[in-house]
Short mmCIF file of C-alpha atoms and ligand atoms in Angstrom, two decimals:
data_model
loop_
_atom_site.label_atom_id
_atom_site.label_comp_id
_atom_site.label_asym_id
_atom_site.label_seq_id
_atom_site.Cartn_x
_atom_site.Cartn_y
_atom_site.Cartn_z
CA MET E 22 -0.04 -0.08 0.07
CA THR E 23 1.23 3.34 -0.94
CA ALA E 24 2.02 5.97 1.79
CA HIS E 25 0.25 9.04 1.41
CA THR E 26 0.28 12.57 3.23
CA SER E 27 -3.49 12.41 3.02
CA PHE E 28 -4.95 10.76 5.96
CA PHE E 29 -8.30 10.45 4.32
CA GLN E 30 -6.64 8.81 1.51
CA ASN E 31 -5.09 6.31 4.12
CA VAL E 32 -8.49 5.48 5.16
CA LEU E 33 -9.79 5.06 1.57
CA ASP E 34 -6.87 2.76 0.79
CA TYR E 35 -7.85 0.56 3.77
CA VAL E 36 -11.07 0.45 2.55
CA ASP E 37 -9.92 -0.47 -0.70
CA ARG E 38 -7.99 -3.39 0.66
CA ALA E 39 -10.80 -4.73 2.26
CA ALA E 40 -13.55 -3.99 -0.56
CA ALA E 41 -11.42 -6.00 -2.86
CA LEU E 42 -12.49 -8.91 -1.26
CA THR E 43 -16.12 -8.15 -1.69
CA ASN E 44 -18.21 -8.59 -5.04
CA HIS E 45 -19.99 -5.18 -4.39
CA PRO E 46 -20.45 -2.85 -7.62
CA LYS E 47 -17.99 -0.12 -7.84
CA GLY E 48 -20.94 2.46 -7.63
CA LEU E 49 -22.12 1.17 -4.14
CA LEU E 50 -18.23 1.05 -3.10
CA ASP E 51 -17.91 4.63 -3.85
CA GLN E 52 -21.19 5.61 -2.02
CA ILE E 53 -19.92 3.83 0.76
CA LYS E 54 -16.24 5.48 0.72
CA HIS E 55 -16.90 9.03 -0.02
CA CYS E 56 -18.34 11.81 2.24
CA ASN E 57 -21.97 12.67 2.20
CA SER E 58 -21.84 16.30 3.48
CA VAL E 59 -18.89 18.39 3.99
CA TYR E 60 -19.57 22.02 5.41
CA HIS E 61 -16.68 24.15 6.05
CA PHE E 62 -17.68 27.59 7.56
CA GLU E 63 -15.54 30.78 9.21
CA PHE E 64 -16.85 33.07 12.06
CA PRO E 65 -15.25 35.82 13.78
CA LEU E 66 -14.19 36.21 17.07
CA ARG E 67 -13.46 39.71 18.73
CA HIS E 68 -10.72 39.84 21.17
CA ALA E 69 -10.48 41.98 24.31
CA ASP E 70 -8.31 44.67 22.19
CA GLY E 71 -11.13 45.07 19.70
CA SER E 72 -8.89 43.04 17.10
CA VAL E 73 -11.18 40.21 15.32
CA GLU E 74 -9.82 36.73 14.24
CA VAL E 75 -11.63 34.59 11.92
CA ILE E 76 -11.87 31.14 13.11
CA LYS E 77 -12.07 28.16 10.84
CA ALA E 78 -14.52 25.07 11.42
CA TRP E 79 -15.90 21.97 9.97
CA ARG E 80 -18.62 19.39 10.36
CA VAL E 81 -18.42 16.41 7.95
CA GLU E 82 -21.22 13.78 7.71
CA HIS E 83 -19.67 10.88 6.06
CA SER E 84 -22.58 8.52 5.95
CA HIS E 85 -26.26 8.94 5.81
CA HIS E 86 -26.84 5.19 5.48
CA LYS E 87 -28.35 5.27 9.15
CA LEU E 88 -29.40 8.47 10.96
CA PRO E 89 -28.55 10.45 12.85
CA THR E 90 -24.79 10.72 12.07
CA LYS E 91 -22.26 10.50 15.08
CA GLY E 92 -18.77 11.80 15.89
CA GLY E 93 -16.76 14.06 18.06
CA ILE E 94 -15.68 17.44 17.93
CA ARG E 95 -11.94 18.36 17.92
CA TYR E 96 -10.38 21.30 18.70
CA ALA E 97 -6.80 21.53 17.38
CA PRO E 98 -4.51 24.22 15.75
CA ASP E 99 -3.54 22.29 12.68
CA VAL E 100 -6.50 20.21 12.24
CA ASN E 101 -7.76 20.39 8.36
CA GLU E 102 -10.48 19.25 6.32
CA ASP E 103 -8.93 16.16 5.04
CA GLU E 104 -8.35 15.01 8.67
CA VAL E 105 -11.80 15.72 9.63
CA LYS E 106 -13.12 13.73 6.35
CA ALA E 107 -11.00 10.78 7.39
CA LEU E 108 -11.98 11.04 11.04
CA ALA E 109 -15.68 11.05 9.72
CA ALA E 110 -15.30 8.02 7.57
CA LEU E 111 -13.62 6.13 10.39
CA MET E 112 -16.84 6.80 12.44
CA THR E 113 -19.04 4.93 9.93
CA TYR E 114 -17.03 1.94 9.97
CA LYS E 115 -16.45 1.98 13.62
CA CYS E 116 -20.19 2.28 14.38
CA ALA E 117 -21.11 -0.57 11.92
CA ILE E 118 -18.44 -2.85 13.61
CA VAL E 119 -19.83 -2.21 17.17
CA ASP E 120 -23.44 -2.26 15.99
CA VAL E 121 -24.22 1.21 17.00
CA PRO E 122 -27.06 2.32 14.49
CA PHE E 123 -25.35 5.52 13.26
CA GLY E 124 -23.70 7.01 10.43
CA GLY E 125 -20.26 8.59 10.71
CA ALA E 126 -19.54 12.30 11.05
CA LYS E 127 -16.84 14.42 12.66
CA GLY E 128 -16.45 18.20 13.62
CA ALA E 129 -13.47 20.41 14.36
CA ILE E 130 -12.34 23.96 15.08
CA GLN E 131 -8.93 25.05 14.12
CA ILE E 132 -7.71 26.28 17.43
CA ASP E 133 -5.46 25.56 20.23
CA PRO E 134 -7.61 25.84 23.26
CA LYS E 135 -5.05 26.53 25.57
CA LYS E 136 -4.36 29.81 23.85
CA TYR E 137 -8.25 31.26 24.51
CA THR E 138 -9.69 32.34 27.71
CA LEU E 139 -12.73 30.42 29.22
CA ASP E 140 -15.08 33.03 27.98
CA GLN E 141 -13.70 33.02 24.40
CA LEU E 142 -13.68 29.22 24.30
CA GLU E 143 -17.42 29.33 25.36
CA ARG E 144 -18.19 32.15 22.79
CA ILE E 145 -16.40 30.07 20.01
CA THR E 146 -18.32 26.88 21.08
CA ARG E 147 -21.73 28.43 21.11
CA ARG E 148 -21.13 30.38 18.02
CA TYR E 149 -19.86 26.73 16.33
CA THR E 150 -23.18 25.20 17.34
CA HIS E 151 -25.25 28.13 16.07
CA GLU E 152 -23.72 27.67 12.81
CA LEU E 153 -24.14 23.84 12.74
CA ALA E 154 -27.87 24.37 13.92
CA LYS E 155 -28.54 26.96 10.88
CA LYS E 156 -27.46 24.49 8.32
CA ASN E 157 -29.24 21.44 10.05
CA PHE E 158 -25.86 19.72 11.10
CA ILE E 159 -26.82 19.17 14.51
CA GLY E 160 -29.97 17.59 16.08
CA PRO E 161 -30.96 14.49 17.90
CA GLY E 162 -32.29 12.88 14.81
CA VAL E 163 -29.84 14.43 12.24
CA ASP E 164 -26.30 14.56 13.52
CA VAL E 165 -24.96 14.08 17.43
CA PRO E 166 -21.49 15.35 18.04
CA ALA E 167 -19.39 14.20 21.02
CA PRO E 168 -15.99 15.25 22.69
CA ASP E 169 -12.57 14.41 20.81
CA TYR E 170 -9.17 15.78 21.23
CA GLY E 171 -8.96 19.19 22.81
CA THR E 172 -12.71 19.00 23.79
CA GLY E 173 -14.78 17.31 26.96
CA GLU E 174 -17.61 17.73 29.05
CA ARG E 175 -17.48 21.27 29.20
CA GLU E 176 -17.89 21.82 25.44
CA MET E 177 -20.54 19.41 25.36
CA ALA E 178 -22.76 21.19 27.95
CA TRP E 179 -22.38 24.63 26.10
CA ILE E 180 -23.31 22.81 22.61
CA ALA E 181 -26.26 21.16 24.49
CA ASP E 182 -27.34 24.52 26.38
CA THR E 183 -27.24 26.55 23.01
CA TYR E 184 -29.35 23.78 20.75
CA SER E 185 -31.84 23.45 23.42
CA ALA E 186 -31.88 27.52 23.68
CA MET E 187 -32.69 27.39 20.01
CA ASN E 188 -35.19 24.73 20.02
CA PRO E 189 -37.37 25.79 22.95
CA GLY E 190 -39.77 23.14 24.08
CA GLN E 191 -37.91 20.47 21.80
CA ILE E 192 -38.38 17.68 24.43
CA ASP E 193 -35.43 15.57 23.20
CA ALA E 194 -32.95 18.43 22.67
CA ILE E 195 -30.27 17.59 24.85
CA ALA E 196 -30.02 14.21 22.85
CA CYS E 197 -28.34 16.77 20.09
CA ILE E 198 -24.92 15.84 21.75
CA THR E 199 -23.42 13.25 23.75
CA GLY E 200 -20.44 13.14 26.37
CA LYS E 201 -22.40 15.67 28.56
CA PRO E 202 -21.76 16.25 32.36
CA LEU E 203 -24.22 14.02 34.32
CA SER E 204 -26.02 17.08 35.38
CA GLN E 205 -26.80 18.04 31.94
CA GLY E 206 -27.99 14.55 30.77
CA GLY E 207 -24.50 12.92 30.79
CA ILE E 208 -24.31 9.17 31.49
CA ARG E 209 -22.02 7.34 33.92
CA GLY E 210 -19.23 5.81 32.22
CA ARG E 211 -19.16 7.73 29.15
CA ARG E 212 -15.66 9.76 30.40
CA GLU E 213 -13.93 6.62 30.73
CA ALA E 214 -15.66 4.72 27.75
CA THR E 215 -12.99 4.77 25.15
CA GLY E 216 -10.12 3.63 27.51
CA ARG E 217 -12.06 1.09 29.06
CA GLY E 218 -12.88 -0.16 25.68
CA CYS E 219 -9.00 -0.20 24.85
CA PHE E 220 -8.68 -2.29 28.08
CA TYR E 221 -11.49 -4.83 26.75
CA ALA E 222 -9.69 -5.16 23.40
CA LEU E 223 -6.30 -5.86 24.85
CA ARG E 224 -7.84 -8.30 27.35
CA GLU E 225 -9.61 -10.18 24.64
CA ALA E 226 -6.74 -10.20 22.45
CA CYS E 227 -4.65 -11.61 25.12
CA ALA E 228 -7.04 -14.33 26.04
CA HIS E 229 -6.25 -16.12 22.95
CA ALA E 230 -3.46 -18.76 23.81
CA ASP E 231 -2.68 -19.65 20.13
CA ASP E 232 -2.58 -16.06 19.09
CA MET E 233 -0.13 -15.04 21.93
CA LYS E 234 2.07 -17.98 21.39
CA ALA E 235 2.56 -16.75 17.67
CA LEU E 236 3.93 -13.52 19.30
CA GLY E 237 5.96 -15.24 21.66
CA LEU E 238 3.69 -13.93 24.45
CA SER E 239 2.01 -15.95 27.39
CA ALA E 240 -1.69 -16.11 27.53
CA GLY E 241 -3.69 -13.49 29.68
CA ILE E 242 -3.44 -9.58 30.18
CA ALA E 243 -2.06 -10.02 33.53
CA GLY E 244 1.74 -8.92 33.88
CA LYS E 245 1.99 -7.71 30.45
CA LYS E 246 4.21 -4.41 30.23
CA VAL E 247 2.38 -1.73 28.80
CA VAL E 248 3.54 1.87 27.06
CA VAL E 249 0.74 4.41 26.65
CA GLN E 250 1.01 7.45 24.54
CA GLY E 251 -1.02 10.41 25.62
CA LEU E 252 -2.31 11.03 29.07
CA GLY E 253 -5.55 12.30 28.14
CA ASN E 254 -8.92 11.24 28.40
CA VAL E 255 -8.05 7.87 26.43
CA GLY E 256 -4.77 7.00 27.38
CA TYR E 257 -5.33 7.84 30.89
CA HIS E 258 -8.31 5.26 31.33
CA ALA E 259 -6.77 2.80 29.22
CA ALA E 260 -3.60 2.76 31.50
CA LYS E 261 -6.05 2.86 34.49
CA PHE E 262 -8.15 -0.14 33.63
CA CYS E 263 -5.33 -2.09 32.16
CA ARG E 264 -3.36 -1.86 35.50
CA GLU E 265 -6.57 -2.12 37.74
CA GLU E 266 -8.66 -4.48 36.11
CA GLY E 267 -6.04 -6.33 34.07
CA ASP E 268 -3.35 -6.19 36.51
CA ALA E 269 -0.99 -5.15 33.60
CA ILE E 270 2.06 -2.93 34.21
CA ILE E 271 2.32 0.20 32.70
CA ILE E 272 6.13 0.71 32.32
CA ALA E 273 6.00 4.02 30.42
CA ILE E 274 3.56 7.10 29.74
CA ALA E 275 4.61 9.68 27.03
CA GLU E 276 3.22 13.20 26.86
CA ARG E 277 3.94 15.89 24.72
CA GLU E 278 6.83 17.42 26.69
CA GLY E 279 8.52 14.01 27.04
CA ALA E 280 8.00 10.44 28.89
CA ILE E 281 8.83 8.69 31.91
CA MET E 282 9.80 5.16 32.39
CA ASN E 283 9.67 2.64 35.44
CA PRO E 284 9.97 -1.07 34.68
CA ASN E 285 8.41 -1.88 37.87
CA GLY E 286 5.23 0.25 36.79
CA LEU E 287 3.55 3.39 36.91
CA ASN E 288 0.32 4.75 38.50
CA GLU E 289 -1.33 7.04 35.86
CA GLU E 290 -3.24 8.96 38.58
CA GLU E 291 -0.20 9.85 40.49
CA VAL E 292 1.68 10.71 37.08
CA PHE E 293 -1.31 12.94 36.22
CA GLN E 294 -0.98 14.84 39.54
CA HIS E 295 2.46 15.18 39.45
CA ARG E 296 2.25 16.45 35.80
CA LYS E 297 -0.81 18.99 36.86
CA ALA E 298 1.51 20.16 39.76
CA LYS E 299 4.73 20.50 38.07
CA GLY E 300 3.82 21.38 34.54
CA SER E 301 5.65 18.57 33.21
CA ILE E 302 5.35 14.69 33.15
CA LEU E 303 9.28 14.61 33.43
CA ASN E 304 11.19 14.26 36.97
CA PHE E 305 8.46 11.85 38.28
CA PRO E 306 9.61 10.32 41.48
CA GLY E 307 11.29 6.94 40.89
CA ALA E 308 11.04 7.11 37.10
CA THR E 309 13.45 7.75 34.30
CA ASN E 310 12.96 10.63 31.87
CA ILE E 311 12.97 10.07 28.08
CA PRO E 312 13.42 13.77 27.09
CA ASN E 313 11.99 13.00 23.57
CA SER E 314 8.78 11.87 23.69
CA ILE E 315 8.54 9.53 20.63
CA ASP E 316 11.37 7.60 21.88
CA ALA E 317 9.11 5.75 24.22
CA LEU E 318 7.23 4.21 21.54
CA GLU E 319 10.51 2.27 20.70
CA LEU E 320 10.59 0.66 24.16
CA GLU E 321 10.79 -3.02 25.01
CA CYS E 322 7.30 -3.80 26.04
CA ASP E 323 4.37 -6.35 25.16
CA ALA E 324 1.89 -3.79 24.43
CA LEU E 325 1.81 -0.22 23.09
CA ILE E 326 -1.25 1.91 23.36
CA PRO E 327 -0.89 5.17 21.07
CA ALA E 328 -3.48 7.41 22.54
CA ALA E 329 -2.78 10.82 21.43
CA LEU E 330 -2.63 11.77 17.81
CA GLU E 331 -2.55 10.34 14.32
CA ASN E 332 0.78 9.73 12.38
CA GLN E 333 2.82 8.77 15.44
CA ILE E 334 4.06 5.18 14.11
CA THR E 335 5.34 5.96 10.62
CA GLU E 336 7.82 4.20 8.45
CA ALA E 337 10.61 6.36 9.92
CA ASN E 338 10.25 4.43 13.27
CA ALA E 339 8.26 1.34 12.53
CA ASP E 340 11.01 -1.15 12.44
CA ARG E 341 12.45 0.21 15.83
CA ILE E 342 8.87 -0.42 17.27
CA LYS E 343 9.30 -3.69 19.68
CA ALA E 344 5.87 -4.02 20.95
CA ARG E 345 4.34 -7.31 20.00
CA ILE E 346 0.64 -5.97 20.29
CA ILE E 347 -0.46 -2.27 19.33
CA VAL E 348 -3.76 -0.96 20.51
CA GLU E 349 -4.63 2.03 18.61
CA GLY E 350 -6.67 4.07 21.17
CA ALA E 351 -6.17 7.47 18.93
CA ASN E 352 -7.58 7.50 15.58
CA GLY E 353 -5.01 6.97 12.64
CA PRO E 354 -1.80 6.76 15.00
CA MET E 355 -0.19 4.53 12.34
CA THR E 356 0.40 5.27 8.68
CA PRO E 357 -0.37 2.45 6.24
CA GLY E 358 3.62 2.17 5.26
CA ALA E 359 4.11 1.44 9.16
CA GLU E 360 1.65 -1.08 9.36
CA GLU E 361 3.22 -2.77 6.52
CA VAL E 362 6.36 -2.93 8.31
CA LEU E 363 4.97 -4.17 11.33
CA ARG E 364 2.98 -6.89 9.93
CA LYS E 365 6.14 -8.36 8.34
CA LYS E 366 7.39 -8.46 12.03
CA GLY E 367 4.27 -10.15 13.04
CA THR E 368 3.05 -7.63 15.50
CA LEU E 369 -0.62 -7.92 16.40
CA ILE E 370 -2.49 -4.49 15.56
CA ILE E 371 -5.76 -3.92 16.96
CA PRO E 372 -7.05 -1.08 14.81
CA ASP E 373 -8.62 2.17 15.75
CA VAL E 374 -11.81 1.49 13.95
CA TYR E 375 -12.51 -1.29 16.69
CA ALA E 376 -10.17 -0.50 19.57
CA ASN E 377 -11.41 2.98 20.38
CA ALA E 378 -15.09 2.35 19.76
CA GLY E 379 -15.95 2.40 23.41
CA GLY E 380 -16.73 6.08 23.39
CA VAL E 381 -19.27 5.71 20.50
CA THR E 382 -20.87 2.98 22.06
CA VAL E 383 -21.26 4.40 25.40
CA SER E 384 -22.44 7.70 23.51
CA TYR E 385 -25.34 5.73 21.98
CA PHE E 386 -26.35 4.67 25.51
CA GLU E 387 -26.32 8.09 26.59
CA TRP E 388 -28.19 9.13 23.67
CA LEU E 389 -31.11 6.18 24.37
CA LYS E 390 -31.13 7.69 27.90
CA ASN E 391 -31.91 11.07 26.83
CA LEU E 392 -34.54 9.97 24.37
CA SER E 393 -36.23 7.66 26.89
CA HIS E 394 -35.79 10.52 29.74
CA VAL E 395 -35.25 7.80 32.21
CA ARG E 396 -31.69 6.43 33.95
CA VAL E 397 -31.23 2.88 32.92
CA GLY E 398 -31.94 0.93 35.85
CA ARG E 399 -33.94 3.38 37.89
CA MET E 400 -37.12 1.28 37.74
CA GLY E 401 -35.61 -2.43 38.07
CA LYS E 402 -33.16 -1.86 41.08
CA ARG E 403 -35.20 -2.33 44.10
CA TYR E 404 -36.87 -4.91 42.53
CA GLU E 405 -33.59 -6.80 41.61
CA GLN E 406 -32.52 -6.33 45.18
CA ALA E 407 -35.39 -7.86 46.72
CA SER E 408 -35.08 -10.88 44.24
CA GLU E 409 -31.53 -11.15 45.02
CA LEU E 410 -32.29 -11.11 48.88
CA ARG E 411 -34.97 -13.66 48.45
CA LEU E 412 -32.84 -16.10 46.81
CA ILE E 413 -30.25 -15.61 49.38
CA HIS E 414 -32.69 -16.18 52.48
CA MET E 415 -33.91 -19.23 50.58
CA MET E 416 -30.14 -20.58 50.24
CA GLU E 417 -29.69 -19.49 53.92
CA SER E 418 -32.73 -21.87 55.04
CA LEU E 419 -31.91 -24.63 52.75
CA THR E 420 -28.03 -24.68 53.93
CA GLY E 421 -28.71 -23.67 57.53
CA ARG E 422 -25.72 -21.22 56.89
CA SER E 423 -25.82 -17.31 57.06
CA PHE E 424 -24.30 -14.66 54.95
CA ASN E 425 -22.36 -12.06 56.77
CA GLU E 426 -23.23 -8.20 56.17
CA ASP E 427 -20.56 -7.60 53.65
CA GLN E 428 -21.72 -10.70 51.78
CA LEU E 429 -25.13 -9.71 51.84
CA LYS E 430 -24.27 -6.32 50.46
CA LEU E 431 -22.38 -7.62 47.60
CA ALA E 432 -24.71 -10.46 46.57
CA SER E 433 -27.80 -7.96 46.62
CA LYS E 434 -26.37 -4.82 45.30
CA GLY E 435 -28.83 -4.39 42.60
CA PRO E 436 -27.49 -2.87 39.22
CA ASP E 437 -27.12 0.83 38.87
CA GLU E 438 -26.62 2.68 35.77
CA LEU E 439 -22.67 2.28 35.95
CA ASP E 440 -23.47 -1.41 36.01
CA PHE E 441 -25.47 -1.49 32.79
CA VAL E 442 -23.10 0.62 30.92
CA ASN E 443 -19.96 -1.48 31.88
CA SER E 444 -21.61 -4.45 30.84
CA GLY E 445 -23.21 -3.31 27.77
CA LEU E 446 -19.76 -1.78 26.75
CA GLU E 447 -17.92 -5.20 27.54
CA ASP E 448 -20.24 -7.58 25.73
CA THR E 449 -20.09 -4.87 22.80
CA MET E 450 -16.09 -5.05 22.64
CA VAL E 451 -15.88 -9.00 23.37
CA VAL E 452 -18.55 -10.02 20.75
CA ALA E 453 -16.87 -7.49 18.06
CA TYR E 454 -13.48 -8.78 18.91
CA GLN E 455 -14.61 -12.57 18.34
CA ARG E 456 -16.30 -11.73 15.09
CA LEU E 457 -13.49 -9.70 13.64
CA ARG E 458 -10.85 -12.46 15.01
CA GLU E 459 -13.28 -15.08 13.33
CA ILE E 460 -12.93 -13.27 9.92
CA TRP E 461 -9.32 -13.20 10.40
CA LYS E 462 -9.03 -16.72 11.19
CA THR E 463 -11.23 -18.39 8.84
CA ASP E 464 -10.79 -16.26 5.80
CA ALA E 465 -7.69 -17.22 3.81
CA ARG E 466 -7.68 -13.70 2.08
CA VAL E 467 -7.57 -11.59 5.43
CA HIS E 468 -4.31 -11.37 7.04
CA ASP E 469 -4.82 -8.98 9.80
CA LEU E 470 -7.59 -7.58 12.24
CA ARG E 471 -7.84 -4.08 10.18
CA THR E 472 -8.82 -5.80 7.02
CA ALA E 473 -11.16 -8.06 9.07
CA ALA E 474 -12.90 -4.78 10.69
CA PHE E 475 -13.06 -2.96 7.34
CA LEU E 476 -14.47 -6.01 5.70
CA ASP E 477 -16.93 -6.53 8.49
CA ALA E 478 -17.93 -2.64 8.16
CA ILE E 479 -18.19 -2.61 4.30
CA GLU E 480 -20.70 -5.59 4.47
CA LYS E 481 -22.92 -4.07 7.21
CA VAL E 482 -23.21 -0.64 5.20
CA ALA E 483 -23.74 -2.40 1.95
CA ARG E 484 -26.42 -4.48 3.42
CA ALA E 485 -27.99 -1.34 4.65
CA TYR E 486 -28.06 0.32 1.35
CA ALA E 487 -29.39 -2.86 -0.34
CA GLU E 488 -32.01 -2.94 2.04
CA LEU E 489 -33.07 0.63 1.40
CA GLY E 490 -33.45 -0.50 -2.27
CA ILE E 491 -30.75 1.98 -3.38
CA PHE E 492 -28.59 -0.68 -4.64
CA PRO E 493 -29.71 -4.05 -5.67
P1 NAD A 23 -7.35 14.39 24.83
O1 NAD A 23 -7.22 15.71 24.28
O2 NAD A 23 -8.07 14.17 26.26
O3 NAD A 23 -5.96 13.82 25.01
C1 NAD A 23 -4.91 13.94 24.25
C2 NAD A 23 -3.49 13.89 25.13
O4 NAD A 23 -2.43 13.56 24.14
C3 NAD A 23 -3.17 14.95 25.77
O5 NAD A 23 -2.74 14.95 27.32
C4 NAD A 23 -2.15 15.35 24.84
O6 NAD A 23 -1.33 16.55 25.66
C5 NAD A 23 -1.50 14.32 24.82
N1 NAD A 23 -0.43 14.67 23.24
C6 NAD A 23 -0.66 15.58 22.21
N2 NAD A 23 0.43 15.39 21.58
C7 NAD A 23 1.18 14.36 22.10
C8 NAD A 23 2.43 13.81 21.61
N3 NAD A 23 3.03 14.40 20.70
N4 NAD A 23 3.10 12.88 22.35
C9 NAD A 23 2.43 12.42 23.58
N5 NAD A 23 1.23 12.82 23.95
C10 NAD A 23 0.67 13.89 23.24
O7 NAD A 23 -7.71 13.48 23.69
P2 NAD A 23 -8.54 12.18 23.87
O8 NAD A 23 -10.08 12.47 23.83
O9 NAD A 23 -7.89 11.40 24.69
O10 NAD A 23 -8.29 11.60 22.31
C11 NAD A 23 -7.01 11.02 21.86
C12 NAD A 23 -7.10 10.46 20.51
O11 NAD A 23 -8.21 9.41 20.78
C13 NAD A 23 -7.66 10.97 19.58
O12 NAD A 23 -6.97 10.39 18.28
C14 NAD A 23 -8.96 10.89 19.22
O13 NAD A 23 -9.66 10.99 18.14
C15 NAD A 23 -9.09 9.38 19.86
N6 NAD A 23 -10.53 9.18 20.29
C16 NAD A 23 -11.07 9.80 21.46
C17 NAD A 23 -12.21 9.30 21.79
C18 NAD A 23 -12.87 10.02 23.30
O14 NAD A 23 -13.96 9.34 23.73
N7 NAD A 23 -12.28 10.92 23.64
C19 NAD A 23 -13.18 8.41 21.20
C20 NAD A 23 -12.46 7.63 20.17
C21 NAD A 23 -11.23 7.94 19.85
#
């Protein structure tokens, strides 16, 4: 596969590689591949000194085969249209892979959020929402954004508020966006969902003893040495769950200003607090500094989780990457050229279109919560608690033995919103991994998980078009 400077072209190449294994007509494949709507707009921002800056922004809806479309909003100084198109396209395939009934979309504002005051960020975000609403590029049944690089719950709350103000009385208005704070209609577990999903992806991969043996690794995630790039939303939570729930060892964490390494393991929360207090990840007690951040990707480790930006693993460093497994937490962290080098080395690559789909999966749950106007589990919790207690008392009377207070509490907890969200997320990630692995292992033409993932997605989107009667 040829290396491109265009991220969107890279995605098209991945699609072409998988599409070549199907019998779909060219017209259908073209319809699947290209972006349905691209909206580029600019708006002014007045600074305190009276000067005016014109801000560039985008929203791209890649595929309308299912509505609403869905995808995050990125604030970054060097974001461009090509990148937004690529990210929107990835969303279409991602949603299809994890069976989330949305088309793909993505949005961006070309700013470095750190260079603006809180007040300016709020004005920029509200104006962006206004522009989207004017052109019908946002709405609970139209297009539903979410957080991405450089944005979070705060921006989502501003967007929900602006949209609701523009649509008074629209009862489903807050379903126009996901990733909101809890008090604004958010859902428990959304903030950590993408990182948690990366953990499930790695855990599933490690559970296959044959696959691990082929990599020269033992089965199971416990004890695996992991390097994480980016201590933002995705990287922080991926590290947290791999360490807390998987018993993996986080041996290095890379941030913009450098990386740190400790073969005995790092605690992401302590590192986060250190960085917050000192303004840098470097000089963390007990860890070795790696001044050139990107060098951390080349450390000896079992798994590498790039969770910062695209194009971090390229032909320039691919042959020096020693990780046996790469979990693409970020979107497009690896170029196709780098992938070719790594595939020859036998590295197991868990592709972004699947690995970071945890965020959109739980966004889907949040959207459902907003449309149903009820917290999942609200009506059943007490009933389930009572049923569990009845069963326990029955067991006690049959066995003549009693549970202690702690055991009773544990056994009759009754599921709450977070339990349901995590259960839905885990099931989604596990089922999707098994399906992709099945395609990879049973179709002799498929040599890797990425091709399996795109093939799975293309088939599902093609089926949706066929069922709409657009293509035979
Ligand atoms: P974020 O802004 O919360 O975190 C990104 C982190 O990467 C920041 O801490 C930043 O300082 C760090 N970083 C930037 N440049 C770096 C570099 N050169 N080396 C090391 N670290 C660097 O963003 P996020 O939401 O965690 O998103 C990260 C990636 O994951 C993006 O590619 C995004 O598209 C993808 N993603 C995010 C979500 C989500 O739910 N947030 C979902 C799917 C995919």
